[in-house]
């Protein structure tokens, strides 16, 4: 499969409010292949959001290299908090990016918002607002969609399952490439083709693991032996890393 | 907190009851028990003064001047801020220092300028309108900038990532986001402008409600002072209701 995004030795430093230099990201290298879901699995505060924003072109990097497939490659970032605009209906939110009615209609249908075109996001659930953000991202005709902690803990399990299915179908039917940032291990295993494990302070990739299942992905896979094996393997890697970093501490 | 219709009805009923009790006490006390006093006029005298307000004090004409100036100034101020909002947002985003310095003037006693303007222009209606427009524009622009500064990062990030151009971003996101907070502040501005315009008119003593006050004070006409107070209170209440209704119709989202 084609590499669509390649990151080499990316680092990010910044000065905080007190002028103290913070070394946020160190030597990050990763690859994203076309039509895949690549996940960055990291604890909160590891610098995931900054990394994803840098890859989206929203923030700048201090050093390193980001290689993209072509100059016209479009990367769309979806923030972790709902970013749909409450003063616009579903349709108006999408038409901010693309005014083609036919396109809007097909996107609305695909993300499961058919019949809700004139609804406003404010009084609706987080899941509904996520679908709007996703629809808006699709309207931009992206090559990669970057999702930053997309699934809020408040989302009901049934809704969450449907959103997982939606992402997987977007990948398989529309060929969309996703780069996902999450701290949820089960979510990462279920959705991803490849997981990059990231530690915090400084944010650094410690390992990567390819995920493949023989069958189609669905939530029930979470109780399969293979899924549990993946889970154990990643937990083991994280545990080893934790011990290693603790052993580095000298008193 | 949003009130449901039953709660609203209960509040309205309580307020009306309170008003009727006050009215009853006033009639009882000042019509029958203390008919001659220097605190409040007899209720019957108050009613007798109503025709005089129209004939001698030219109430309708002066009311037209005061209300036109206040509401025109709010509308012009809003229009100005809307036209210049892109630049205000730029000030907020790029140079917080200037914005903070401007905010200092928010606590400055504007009645001082009212007196100064009345002194400079000797009570011209245009000077009054100019002064009110300046205050209104300043107040609305500050409330816009206060709101724009709190624009959530996720909106900015999403727009940047979707390559929404700067002007489109401003008109469709920053401005719309700021409207609910601006409308909340509009109630304050509305009340504030009434006070300032009354001071201006009182000092210049040429036009508007303020000039009626000045005249009534010169004539020691307590009934007119009280009646005018009631009329102004009703007009402020009506103005607030209109602002509320516009807000409900046009701005249904929360910031």
Coordinates of C-alpha atoms in Angstrom, one line a residue:
Chain A
X1 CA 0.0 0.0 0.0
X2 CA 1.1 3.6 -0.7
X3 CA 2.5 5.7 2.0
X4 CA 0.3 8.8 2.1
X5 CA 2.1 10.6 5.0
X6 CA 5.6 10.1 6.4
X7 CA 6.9 11.8 9.5
X8 CA 10.6 11.7 10.3
X9 CA 12.2 12.8 13.6
X10 CA 9.6 15.4 14.4
X11 CA 10.2 17.5 17.5
X12 CA 8.3 20.3 19.1
X13 CA 9.5 22.7 21.8
X14 CA 7.6 25.7 23.1
X15 CA 7.9 28.3 25.8
X16 CA 5.1 28.2 28.4
X17 CA 3.5 31.2 30.0
X18 CA 6.3 31.6 32.5
X19 CA 8.9 31.5 29.7
X20 CA 10.0 27.9 30.6
X21 CA 11.0 25.8 27.6
X22 CA 8.9 22.7 27.3
X23 CA 10.2 19.8 25.2
X24 CA 6.8 18.5 24.1
X25 CA 7.5 16.0 21.3
X26 CA 10.7 14.2 20.6
X27 CA 11.9 12.4 17.6
X28 CA 8.5 11.2 16.3
X29 CA 8.6 9.1 13.2
X30 CA 5.6 7.4 11.8
X31 CA 4.0 6.4 8.5
X32 CA 0.4 6.5 7.4
X33 CA -0.6 4.2 4.5
X34 CA -3.4 4.9 2.1
X35 CA -6.9 3.6 2.9
X36 CA -6.0 2.7 6.5
X37 CA -6.7 3.7 10.0
X38 CA -3.5 4.5 11.9
X39 CA -3.8 5.3 15.5
X40 CA -1.6 7.1 18.0
X41 CA -2.3 5.6 21.3
X42 CA -1.1 7.9 24.1
X43 CA -2.1 8.9 27.6
X44 CA -3.7 12.3 28.2
X45 CA -1.1 15.1 28.2
X46 CA 1.4 13.2 26.0
X47 CA 1.2 15.8 23.2
X48 CA -1.2 13.9 21.0
X49 CA -3.3 16.9 20.1
X50 CA -0.2 19.0 19.3
X51 CA 1.2 16.2 17.1
X52 CA -2.1 15.9 15.2
X53 CA -2.3 19.6 14.8
X54 CA 1.2 19.8 13.4
X55 CA 0.4 17.0 10.9
X56 CA -2.8 19.0 9.9
X57 CA -0.7 22.1 9.4
X58 CA -2.5 24.0 12.2
X59 CA 0.6 24.2 14.4
X60 CA 4.3 24.4 13.5
X61 CA 7.0 22.0 14.3
X62 CA 10.4 22.8 15.8
X63 CA 12.4 20.2 13.8
X64 CA 11.9 17.2 11.7
X65 CA 10.2 16.4 8.4
X66 CA 6.7 15.7 7.2
X67 CA 6.5 14.1 3.8
X68 CA 3.2 14.0 1.9
X69 CA 2.2 12.2 -1.2
X70 CA 1.4 15.2 -3.4
X71 CA 1.2 18.9 -3.0
X72 CA -2.6 18.8 -3.4
X73 CA -3.0 16.4 -0.6
X74 CA -5.8 17.5 1.7
X75 CA -5.6 16.8 5.4
X76 CA -8.6 17.7 7.5
X77 CA -8.5 17.9 11.3
X78 CA -11.5 17.2 13.5
X79 CA -10.9 18.5 17.1
X80 CA -11.8 16.5 20.1
X81 CA -14.5 18.9 21.3
X82 CA -17.6 19.4 19.1
X83 CA -16.8 21.9 16.4
X84 CA -20.0 22.0 14.5
X85 CA -21.4 25.5 14.6
X86 CA -24.6 25.7 16.6
X87 CA -26.0 28.6 14.6
X88 CA -26.1 26.6 11.4
X89 CA -28.2 23.6 10.5
X90 CA -26.6 20.3 9.4
X91 CA -26.8 21.4 5.8
X92 CA -25.5 24.9 6.4
X93 CA -22.5 23.5 8.4
X94 CA -21.6 21.4 5.4
X95 CA -22.2 24.0 2.8
X96 CA -19.7 26.3 4.5
X97 CA -17.1 23.9 2.9
X98 CA -18.8 22.7 -0.2
X99 CA -21.9 24.2 -1.8
X100 CA -22.6 21.4 -4.2
X101 CA -26.1 20.2 -3.3
X102 CA -25.7 16.7 -4.7
X103 CA -22.5 16.2 -2.9
X104 CA -24.0 17.5 0.4
X105 CA -27.0 15.1 -0.1
X106 CA -24.7 12.1 -0.6
X107 CA -22.5 13.0 2.4
X108 CA -25.5 13.5 4.6
X109 CA -26.8 10.1 3.6
X110 CA -23.5 8.4 4.1
X111 CA -22.9 9.7 7.7
X112 CA -26.5 8.9 8.7
X113 CA -27.9 12.4 8.9
X114 CA -30.6 11.9 6.3
X115 CA -33.8 13.6 7.4
X116 CA -31.8 15.8 9.8
X117 CA -30.5 18.3 7.2
X118 CA -32.4 21.2 8.8
X119 CA -31.7 20.3 12.4
X120 CA -29.4 22.4 14.5
X121 CA -26.5 20.8 16.5
X122 CA -27.0 22.6 19.8
X123 CA -29.8 20.5 21.3
X124 CA -28.4 17.2 19.9
X125 CA -26.1 14.6 21.3
X126 CA -22.3 14.6 21.1
X127 CA -22.6 11.7 18.5
X128 CA -24.8 13.9 16.3
X129 CA -22.4 16.7 16.5
X130 CA -19.5 14.4 15.6
X131 CA -21.4 13.2 12.5
X132 CA -21.8 16.8 11.4
X133 CA -18.0 17.4 11.9
X134 CA -17.3 14.3 9.9
X135 CA -19.7 15.3 7.2
X136 CA -18.1 18.7 7.0
X137 CA -14.7 17.1 6.8
X138 CA -15.9 14.8 4.0
X139 CA -17.2 17.8 2.1
X140 CA -13.7 19.1 1.9
X141 CA -12.8 15.9 -0.1
X142 CA -9.9 15.0 2.1
X143 CA -7.1 12.5 1.5
X144 CA -6.6 12.1 5.2
X145 CA -9.0 12.8 8.1
X146 CA -7.3 13.4 11.4
X147 CA -9.5 12.6 14.4
X148 CA -8.4 13.9 17.8
X149 CA -10.0 11.8 20.6
X150 CA -13.2 11.7 18.7
X151 CA -15.3 9.6 20.9
X152 CA -16.4 11.4 24.1
X153 CA -16.8 9.3 27.2
X154 CA -20.4 10.6 27.4
X155 CA -21.4 8.9 24.2
X156 CA -23.8 6.0 24.9
X157 CA -22.4 2.5 24.0
X158 CA -24.9 1.9 21.3
X159 CA -24.1 5.3 19.6
X160 CA -20.4 4.5 20.0
X161 CA -20.8 1.2 18.2
X162 CA -22.6 3.0 15.3
X163 CA -19.8 5.6 15.1
X164 CA -17.2 2.9 15.0
X165 CA -19.1 1.2 12.2
X166 CA -19.4 4.5 10.4
X167 CA -15.6 5.1 10.5
X168 CA -14.9 1.6 9.3
X169 CA -17.4 1.9 6.4
X170 CA -16.0 5.3 5.4
X171 CA -12.6 3.6 5.1
X172 CA -13.8 0.6 3.2
X173 CA -16.4 2.2 1.0
X174 CA -15.0 5.6 0.3
X175 CA -11.3 4.7 0.7
X176 CA -10.7 7.5 3.3
X177 CA -7.5 7.3 5.3
X178 CA -7.8 8.1 9.0
X179 CA -5.2 9.1 11.5
X180 CA -6.7 8.7 15.0
X181 CA -5.5 10.0 18.3
X182 CA -6.9 8.2 21.3
X183 CA -6.1 7.0 24.8
X184 CA -8.7 4.1 24.6
X185 CA -6.9 0.8 23.9
X186 CA -9.9 -1.2 22.9
X187 CA -11.0 1.5 20.5
X188 CA -7.5 1.6 19.0
X189 CA -7.4 -2.2 18.5
X190 CA -10.9 -2.4 17.0
X191 CA -10.5 0.4 14.5
X192 CA -6.8 0.4 13.6
X193 CA -4.6 -1.2 11.0
X194 CA -1.5 0.1 12.8
X195 CA -1.1 1.5 16.3
X196 CA 1.8 3.7 17.4
X197 CA 2.3 3.7 21.1
X198 CA 3.3 7.1 22.5
X199 CA 4.7 7.9 25.9
X200 CA 4.5 11.3 27.7
X201 CA 7.1 13.8 28.9
X202 CA 8.4 14.1 26.3
X203 CA 5.9 12.7 23.8
X204 CA 7.7 10.0 22.0
X205 CA 6.8 7.0 19.9
X206 CA 7.9 3.9 21.8
X207 CA 6.6 1.1 19.5
X208 CA 4.2 0.3 16.8
X209 CA 2.1 -2.7 16.2
X210 CA 0.2 -3.9 13.1
X211 CA -3.4 -5.1 13.7
X212 CA -5.2 -7.5 11.4
X213 CA -8.3 -9.6 11.8
X214 CA -9.5 -12.3 9.6
X215 CA -13.1 -11.2 9.7
X216 CA -14.7 -7.9 9.1
X217 CA -14.5 -5.6 12.1
X218 CA -17.4 -5.3 14.4
X219 CA -17.8 -4.6 18.1
X220 CA -18.2 -8.3 19.1
X221 CA -14.6 -8.8 18.0
X222 CA -13.7 -7.3 21.3
X223 CA -14.3 -10.5 23.1
X224 CA -12.4 -12.6 20.5
X225 CA -9.2 -14.4 21.4
X226 CA -7.2 -12.4 18.8
X227 CA -8.4 -9.1 20.2
X228 CA -7.5 -10.1 23.7
X229 CA -4.1 -11.2 22.6
X230 CA -3.5 -7.8 20.9
X231 CA -4.7 -6.1 24.1
X232 CA -2.4 -8.2 26.3
X233 CA 0.6 -7.6 24.0
X234 CA 0.1 -3.8 24.0
X235 CA -0.4 -3.7 27.7
X236 CA 2.8 -5.7 28.1
X237 CA 4.6 -3.2 25.9
X238 CA 3.3 -0.3 27.8
X239 CA 4.1 -1.9 31.2
X240 CA 7.7 -2.6 30.0
X241 CA 8.1 0.9 28.9
X242 CA 6.8 2.2 32.2
X243 CA 9.3 0.1 34.1
X244 CA 12.1 1.2 31.9
X245 CA 11.3 4.9 32.4
X246 CA 11.1 4.3 36.1
X247 CA 14.4 2.6 36.1
X248 CA 15.8 5.7 34.4
X249 CA 15.0 7.7 37.4
X250 CA 18.0 8.2 39.6
X251 CA 17.7 9.5 43.1
Chain B
X1 CA -31.7 29.6 33.9
X2 CA -34.5 29.2 31.4
X3 CA -38.0 29.5 32.8
X4 CA -40.9 27.5 31.6
X5 CA -44.3 29.2 30.8
X6 CA -45.9 28.2 34.1
X7 CA -43.0 29.7 36.1
X8 CA -43.2 32.9 33.9
X9 CA -46.9 33.2 34.6
X10 CA -46.3 32.8 38.3
X11 CA -43.6 35.5 38.3
X12 CA -45.9 37.8 36.2
X13 CA -48.8 37.2 38.6
X14 CA -46.6 38.0 41.6
X15 CA -45.3 41.2 40.1
X16 CA -48.7 42.4 39.2
X17 CA -50.0 41.7 42.7
X18 CA -47.0 43.6 44.1
X19 CA -47.8 46.5 41.8
X20 CA -51.5 46.6 42.8
X21 CA -50.6 46.5 46.5
X22 CA -48.2 49.4 46.0
X23 CA -50.9 51.3 44.0
X24 CA -53.5 50.6 46.7
X25 CA -51.1 51.8 49.5
X26 CA -50.3 54.9 47.5
X27 CA -53.9 55.8 46.9
X28 CA -54.9 55.1 50.5
X29 CA -52.0 57.0 51.9
X30 CA -51.7 60.0 49.7
X31 CA -55.3 60.5 48.6
X32 CA -57.0 60.0 52.0
X33 CA -54.5 60.0 54.9
X34 CA -51.8 62.4 53.8
X35 CA -53.3 64.5 50.9
X36 CA -51.0 67.4 51.6
X37 CA -47.3 66.5 51.7
X38 CA -44.0 67.1 49.9
X39 CA -43.2 63.5 49.3
X40 CA -45.7 62.4 46.6
X41 CA -48.6 64.1 44.9
X42 CA -52.2 63.1 45.4
X43 CA -53.2 60.4 42.9
X44 CA -56.1 62.5 41.6
X45 CA -53.7 65.4 41.0
X46 CA -51.4 63.0 39.1
X47 CA -54.3 62.1 36.8
X48 CA -55.2 65.8 36.3
X49 CA -51.6 66.5 35.2
X50 CA -51.7 64.1 32.3
X51 CA -53.3 66.6 29.8
X52 CA -50.8 69.2 30.9
X53 CA -48.0 66.9 30.0
X54 CA -49.2 66.8 26.4
X55 CA -50.2 70.4 26.0
X56 CA -47.7 72.4 28.1
X57 CA -44.7 70.1 28.1
X58 CA -45.1 68.8 24.5
X59 CA -44.7 65.2 25.7
X60 CA -45.1 63.4 22.3
X61 CA -42.5 65.6 20.5
X62 CA -40.0 65.3 23.3
X63 CA -40.6 61.6 23.6
X64 CA -40.0 61.2 19.8
X65 CA -36.7 63.0 20.2
X66 CA -35.4 61.0 23.2
X67 CA -36.5 57.6 21.9
X68 CA -35.4 58.2 18.3
X69 CA -31.9 59.2 19.6
X70 CA -31.5 56.2 21.9
X71 CA -32.8 53.5 19.5
X72 CA -31.2 55.1 16.4
X73 CA -27.9 55.2 18.3
X74 CA -28.2 51.5 19.2
X75 CA -29.0 50.6 15.6
X76 CA -26.1 52.8 14.1
X77 CA -23.7 51.5 16.8
X78 CA -24.6 47.9 15.9
X79 CA -24.2 48.6 12.2
X80 CA -20.8 50.3 12.7
X81 CA -19.5 47.4 14.8
X82 CA -20.8 44.9 12.3
X83 CA -19.0 46.8 9.5
X84 CA -15.8 47.1 11.5
X85 CA -16.0 43.8 13.3
X86 CA -13.4 42.2 11.1
X87 CA -10.8 44.8 12.2
X88 CA -11.9 44.6 15.8
X89 CA -11.4 40.8 15.7
X90 CA -8.0 41.3 14.2
X91 CA -7.1 43.7 17.1
X92 CA -8.3 41.1 19.5
X93 CA -6.3 38.3 17.9
X94 CA -3.1 40.2 17.1
X95 CA -2.7 42.9 19.8
X96 CA -4.3 42.2 23.1
X97 CA -2.5 45.2 24.5
X98 CA -4.6 47.8 22.5
X99 CA -7.8 45.9 23.4
X100 CA -7.0 45.9 27.1
X101 CA -6.2 49.6 27.0
X102 CA -9.6 50.3 25.3
X103 CA -11.3 48.2 27.9
X104 CA -10.1 50.7 30.6
X105 CA -12.6 53.3 29.2
X106 CA -15.5 51.0 29.9
X107 CA -15.5 52.0 33.5
X108 CA -15.0 55.7 32.8
X109 CA -18.1 57.8 33.8
X110 CA -19.7 58.6 30.5
X111 CA -22.0 61.2 32.0
X112 CA -18.9 63.4 32.2
X113 CA -18.8 63.3 28.4
X114 CA -22.5 63.9 28.2
X115 CA -22.1 67.2 30.1
X116 CA -19.0 68.1 28.1
X117 CA -20.8 67.5 24.8
X118 CA -23.8 69.5 26.0
X119 CA -21.4 72.3 26.9
X120 CA -19.5 72.2 23.6
X121 CA -22.5 72.0 21.3
X122 CA -25.1 73.9 23.4
X123 CA -27.7 71.2 23.2
X124 CA -28.0 70.6 19.5
X125 CA -30.0 67.4 18.6
X126 CA -27.2 66.3 16.2
X127 CA -24.6 66.7 19.0
X128 CA -26.8 64.6 21.2
X129 CA -27.2 61.9 18.5
X130 CA -23.4 62.0 17.8
X131 CA -22.6 61.6 21.5
X132 CA -25.1 58.7 21.9
X133 CA -23.8 57.0 18.7
X134 CA -20.2 57.3 20.0
X135 CA -21.1 55.7 23.4
X136 CA -23.2 53.0 21.8
X137 CA -20.5 52.1 19.2
X138 CA -17.9 52.0 21.9
X139 CA -19.9 49.9 24.2
X140 CA -21.0 47.4 21.5
X141 CA -17.5 47.1 20.1
X142 CA -16.1 46.3 23.5
X143 CA -18.8 43.7 24.1
X144 CA -18.0 42.2 20.6
X145 CA -14.3 42.1 21.4
X146 CA -14.9 40.6 24.8
X147 CA -16.9 37.9 23.2
X148 CA -14.6 37.3 20.2
X149 CA -11.7 36.7 22.5
X150 CA -13.4 33.7 23.9
X151 CA -14.0 32.0 20.6
X152 CA -13.3 28.3 21.2
X153 CA -10.1 26.9 19.8
X154 CA -11.9 24.0 18.3
X155 CA -13.8 26.4 16.0
X156 CA -10.6 28.1 15.0
X157 CA -8.8 24.7 14.4
X158 CA -11.7 23.3 12.4
X159 CA -12.0 26.4 10.2
X160 CA -8.2 26.5 9.6
X161 CA -8.2 22.8 8.7
X162 CA -11.1 23.2 6.4
X163 CA -9.3 26.2 4.8
X164 CA -12.2 28.6 5.4
X165 CA -10.9 31.9 4.3
X166 CA -10.4 34.7 6.9
X167 CA -13.3 36.9 5.9
X168 CA -15.7 34.0 5.6
X169 CA -14.5 32.7 9.0
X170 CA -15.1 36.1 10.5
X171 CA -18.6 36.5 9.1
X172 CA -19.8 33.0 9.6
X173 CA -18.1 32.0 12.8
X174 CA -16.6 34.9 14.9
X175 CA -19.5 37.3 14.4
X176 CA -22.2 34.7 14.9
X177 CA -20.5 33.3 18.0
X178 CA -20.3 36.8 19.5
X179 CA -24.0 37.7 18.9
X180 CA -25.6 36.1 22.0
X181 CA -23.1 37.7 24.4
X182 CA -23.5 41.1 22.6
X183 CA -27.3 40.9 22.9
X184 CA -26.9 40.1 26.6
X185 CA -24.9 43.3 26.9
X186 CA -27.4 45.2 24.9
X187 CA -29.8 45.3 27.8
X188 CA -27.1 47.1 29.9
X189 CA -26.3 49.5 27.1
X190 CA -30.0 50.2 26.6
X191 CA -30.4 51.3 30.2
X192 CA -27.1 53.1 30.2
X193 CA -28.1 55.2 27.1
X194 CA -31.4 56.2 28.7
X195 CA -29.5 57.6 31.7
X196 CA -26.9 59.3 29.6
X197 CA -29.4 60.9 27.2
X198 CA -31.5 62.1 30.1
X199 CA -28.4 63.7 31.6
X200 CA -27.5 65.3 28.3
X201 CA -31.0 66.7 27.8
X202 CA -31.3 67.8 31.4
X203 CA -28.0 69.7 31.1
X204 CA -28.7 71.3 27.7
X205 CA -32.4 71.8 28.6
X206 CA -33.5 72.1 25.0
X207 CA -34.9 68.8 23.8
X208 CA -36.3 65.5 25.0
X209 CA -37.4 64.1 28.3
X210 CA -34.5 65.7 30.1
X211 CA -35.7 69.1 29.1
X212 CA -39.2 68.3 30.5
X213 CA -37.5 67.3 33.8
X214 CA -35.6 70.6 33.9
X215 CA -38.8 72.6 33.2
X216 CA -40.8 70.6 35.8
X217 CA -38.2 71.2 38.4
X218 CA -38.2 74.9 37.6
X219 CA -42.1 74.9 38.1
X220 CA -41.9 72.7 41.1
X221 CA -44.2 70.3 39.3
X222 CA -43.9 67.1 41.3
X223 CA -46.8 65.4 39.5
X224 CA -45.1 65.7 36.1
X225 CA -41.8 64.5 37.6
X226 CA -43.5 61.4 38.9
X227 CA -45.6 60.9 35.7
X228 CA -42.5 61.2 33.5
X229 CA -40.7 58.6 35.7
X230 CA -43.5 56.2 35.1
X231 CA -43.5 56.8 31.4
X232 CA -39.7 56.4 31.1
X233 CA -39.9 53.2 33.2
X234 CA -42.6 51.9 30.8
X235 CA -40.6 52.9 27.7
X236 CA -37.4 51.1 29.1
X237 CA -39.5 48.0 29.8
X238 CA -40.9 48.2 26.3
X239 CA -37.4 48.6 24.8
X240 CA -36.1 45.7 26.8
X241 CA -39.0 43.5 25.6
X242 CA -38.3 44.4 22.0
X243 CA -34.6 43.6 22.4
X244 CA -35.6 40.3 24.1
X245 CA -38.0 39.4 21.2
X246 CA -35.4 40.2 18.6
X247 CA -32.9 38.0 20.4
X248 CA -35.4 35.2 20.7
X249 CA -36.3 35.4 17.0
X250 CA -32.8 35.8 15.6
X251 CA -30.3 34.4 18.1
X252 CA -31.5 31.0 19.1
X253 CA -28.1 29.5 19.9
X254 CA -25.9 29.9 23.0
X255 CA -22.3 31.3 22.8

